[in-house]
Structure formats: C-alpha cells, structure tokens
Coordinates of C-alpha atoms in Angstrom, one line a residue:
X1 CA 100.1 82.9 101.0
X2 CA 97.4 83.2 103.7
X3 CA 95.7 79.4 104.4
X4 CA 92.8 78.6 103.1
X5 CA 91.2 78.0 106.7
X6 CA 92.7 81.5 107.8
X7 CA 91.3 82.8 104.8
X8 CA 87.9 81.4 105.4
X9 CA 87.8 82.6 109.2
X10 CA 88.4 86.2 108.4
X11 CA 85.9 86.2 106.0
X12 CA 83.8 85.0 108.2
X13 CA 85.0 87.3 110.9
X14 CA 84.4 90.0 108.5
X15 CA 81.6 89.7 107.5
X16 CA 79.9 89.6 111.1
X17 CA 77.2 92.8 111.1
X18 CA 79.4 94.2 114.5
X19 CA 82.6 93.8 112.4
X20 CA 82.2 95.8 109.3
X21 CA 84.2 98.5 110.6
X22 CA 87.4 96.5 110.9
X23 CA 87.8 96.8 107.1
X24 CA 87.6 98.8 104.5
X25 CA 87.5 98.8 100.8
X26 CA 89.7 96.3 98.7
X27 CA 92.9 97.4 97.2
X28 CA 92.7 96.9 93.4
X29 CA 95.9 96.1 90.9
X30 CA 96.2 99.9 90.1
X31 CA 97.0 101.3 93.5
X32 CA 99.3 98.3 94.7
X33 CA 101.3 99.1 91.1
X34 CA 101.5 102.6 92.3
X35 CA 102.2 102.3 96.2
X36 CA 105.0 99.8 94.9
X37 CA 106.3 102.3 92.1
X38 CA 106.7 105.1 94.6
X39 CA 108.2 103.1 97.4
X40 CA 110.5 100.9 94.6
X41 CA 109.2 97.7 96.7
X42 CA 107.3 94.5 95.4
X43 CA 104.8 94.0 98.1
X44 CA 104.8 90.1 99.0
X45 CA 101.9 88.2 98.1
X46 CA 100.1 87.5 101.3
X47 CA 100.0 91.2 101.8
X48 CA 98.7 91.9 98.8
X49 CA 95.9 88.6 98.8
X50 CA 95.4 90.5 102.7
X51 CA 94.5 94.2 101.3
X52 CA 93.0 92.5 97.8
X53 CA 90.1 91.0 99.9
X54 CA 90.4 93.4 103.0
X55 CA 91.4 96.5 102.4
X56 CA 93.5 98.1 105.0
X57 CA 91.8 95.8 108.0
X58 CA 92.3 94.8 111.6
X59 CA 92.8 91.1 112.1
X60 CA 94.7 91.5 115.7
X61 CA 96.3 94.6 115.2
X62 CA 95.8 97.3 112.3
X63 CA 97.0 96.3 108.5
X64 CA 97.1 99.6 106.8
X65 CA 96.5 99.6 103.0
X66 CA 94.9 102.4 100.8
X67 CA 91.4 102.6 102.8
X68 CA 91.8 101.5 106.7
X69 CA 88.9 100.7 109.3
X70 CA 87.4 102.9 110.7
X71 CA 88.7 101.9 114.1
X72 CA 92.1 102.8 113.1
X73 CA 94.0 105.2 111.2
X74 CA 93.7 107.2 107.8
X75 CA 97.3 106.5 106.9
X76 CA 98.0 104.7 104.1
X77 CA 100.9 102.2 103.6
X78 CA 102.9 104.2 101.2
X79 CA 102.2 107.5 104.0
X80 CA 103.5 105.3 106.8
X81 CA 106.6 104.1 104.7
X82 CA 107.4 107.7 104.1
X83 CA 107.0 109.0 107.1
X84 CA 109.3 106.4 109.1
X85 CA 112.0 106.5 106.1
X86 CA 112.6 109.8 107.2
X87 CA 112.2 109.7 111.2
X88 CA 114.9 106.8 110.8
X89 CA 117.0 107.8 107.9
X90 CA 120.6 107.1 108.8
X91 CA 119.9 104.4 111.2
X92 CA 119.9 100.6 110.6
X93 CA 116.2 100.4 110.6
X94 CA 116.5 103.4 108.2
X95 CA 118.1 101.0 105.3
X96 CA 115.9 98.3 106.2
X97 CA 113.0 100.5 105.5
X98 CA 114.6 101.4 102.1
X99 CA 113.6 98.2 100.3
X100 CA 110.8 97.3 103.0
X101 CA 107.4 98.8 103.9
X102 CA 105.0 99.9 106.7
X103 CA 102.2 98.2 107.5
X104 CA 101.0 98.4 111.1
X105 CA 102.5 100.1 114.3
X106 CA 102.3 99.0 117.8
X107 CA 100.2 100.7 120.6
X108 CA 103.7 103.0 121.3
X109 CA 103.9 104.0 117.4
X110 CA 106.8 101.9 117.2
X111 CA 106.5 100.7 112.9
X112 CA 105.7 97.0 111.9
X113 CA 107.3 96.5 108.0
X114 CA 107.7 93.8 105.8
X115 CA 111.3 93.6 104.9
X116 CA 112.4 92.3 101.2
X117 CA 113.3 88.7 102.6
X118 CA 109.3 88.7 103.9
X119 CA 110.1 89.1 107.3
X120 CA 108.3 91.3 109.5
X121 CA 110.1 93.4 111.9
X122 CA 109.6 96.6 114.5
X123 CA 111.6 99.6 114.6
X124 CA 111.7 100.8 118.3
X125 CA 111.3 104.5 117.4
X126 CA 113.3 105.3 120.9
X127 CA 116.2 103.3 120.0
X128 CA 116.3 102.6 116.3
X129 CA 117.0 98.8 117.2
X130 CA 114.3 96.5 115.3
X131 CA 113.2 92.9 116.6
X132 CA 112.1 90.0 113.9
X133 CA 108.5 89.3 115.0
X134 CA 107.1 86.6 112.2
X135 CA 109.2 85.4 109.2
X136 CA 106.4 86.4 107.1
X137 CA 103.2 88.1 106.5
X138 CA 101.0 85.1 107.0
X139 CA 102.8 84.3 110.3
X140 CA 101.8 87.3 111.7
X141 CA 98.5 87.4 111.1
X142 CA 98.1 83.5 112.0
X143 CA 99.6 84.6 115.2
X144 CA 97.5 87.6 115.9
X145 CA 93.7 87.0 114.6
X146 CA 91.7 85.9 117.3
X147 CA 87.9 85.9 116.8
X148 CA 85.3 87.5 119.6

C-alpha cells in the first residue's frame, strides 16, 4: 500500500489549483472488476488505492487508469495491456504481459506493467528485453513524485 505521508502529499499535490489537470476522475469498484475480468489479472492494491483516489494521474510519470489527465494520454489500462500483448506476443515480455498489466510508458513508448509478483518492469519495444524498475507499485511512485 501507498504511505500514509505519500498519500497525504499527493493529495495535497493534487489538489493545487495549477494541478488539477494531472488527474482525472476516480476509478470506482465496477470498472476495476471489469478491467481485471477482461485482462484475467487482480490488479495489486496500491494500484488500485492509486486510481481509487486519482484516477488515471501523473505523479512523476503518467498512471493510466479508466479516465487519464489531461496532460497525457486517452488510453486506458486495459487499451494499453491489449495493445502491447499483441506487439510482444511471442516474446518473453509477451508472457509476462499475460498475467501482468500496463500502466505507464516511458518517453520512447517503451510499456511500464505491474507483473503478478507486484513488480514493475519495462518492455524495450526495440528489443523485447524488460528491466525490473521498483519491486512494487508504491516503490515507483515513492521514487518518482516530486512536487513543484
């Protein structure tokens, strides 16, 4: 689960006038059901407590959901899960993406998914190789939200 303090500082964050673009509507219990029926995953809880309060939000770099920012993408998570479990169908990042899920991509549209032990990895598109870059959720964000 997110910390408290972490918790407490993206609210805050959020809730700045300026700000309000970074997030979007909360996800409610009906669409995570459904986005986890149709990609046969169980999101992991710090997601869902992220996209529960946030919506699909940028805290460092984009955390898609059902409803994004505006100062990133339409996609949703179960769009971006589809879409890279067929670029990289056959591939090792291929299977990981078959019990994992999309959540963010990097700057080069390389995919950033939760895997089902919690860890987050990217998929180099170019390569197929995938790098472990947090062993959760949490971590990542704690690592990436910096307040301006």
């Amino acid at each position: 689960m997110l910390k408290d303090e972490l918790m407490e500082r993206l609210y805050h964050f959020f809730g700045k006038e300026d700000n309000t673009s970074l997030v979007a509507v909360p996800a409610n219990d009906e669409q995570i059901a459904d986005a986890e029926l149709r990609l046969h995953v169980t999101f992991h809880a710090d997601y869902i407590q992220f996209i529960k309060a946030f919506g699909g939000g940028y805290a460092g770099l984009p955390v898609h959901a059902f409803s994004n920012g505006n100062v990133f993408g339409n996609e949703t998570v179960v769009e971006l899960t589809m879409e890279f479990r067929q670029q990289f169908m056959g591939s090792a990042a291929g299977k990981q993406l078959q019990d994992g899920y999309v959540i963010s991509m990097n700057g080069c549209g390389d995919p950033i998914m939760l895997n089902s032990k919690e860890e987050v990895l990217i998929c180099y598109h170019d390569s197929g190789e995938m790098d472990v870059v947090a062993r959760s959720f949490a971590e990542l964000i704690e690592s990436n939200f910096y307040e301006w």
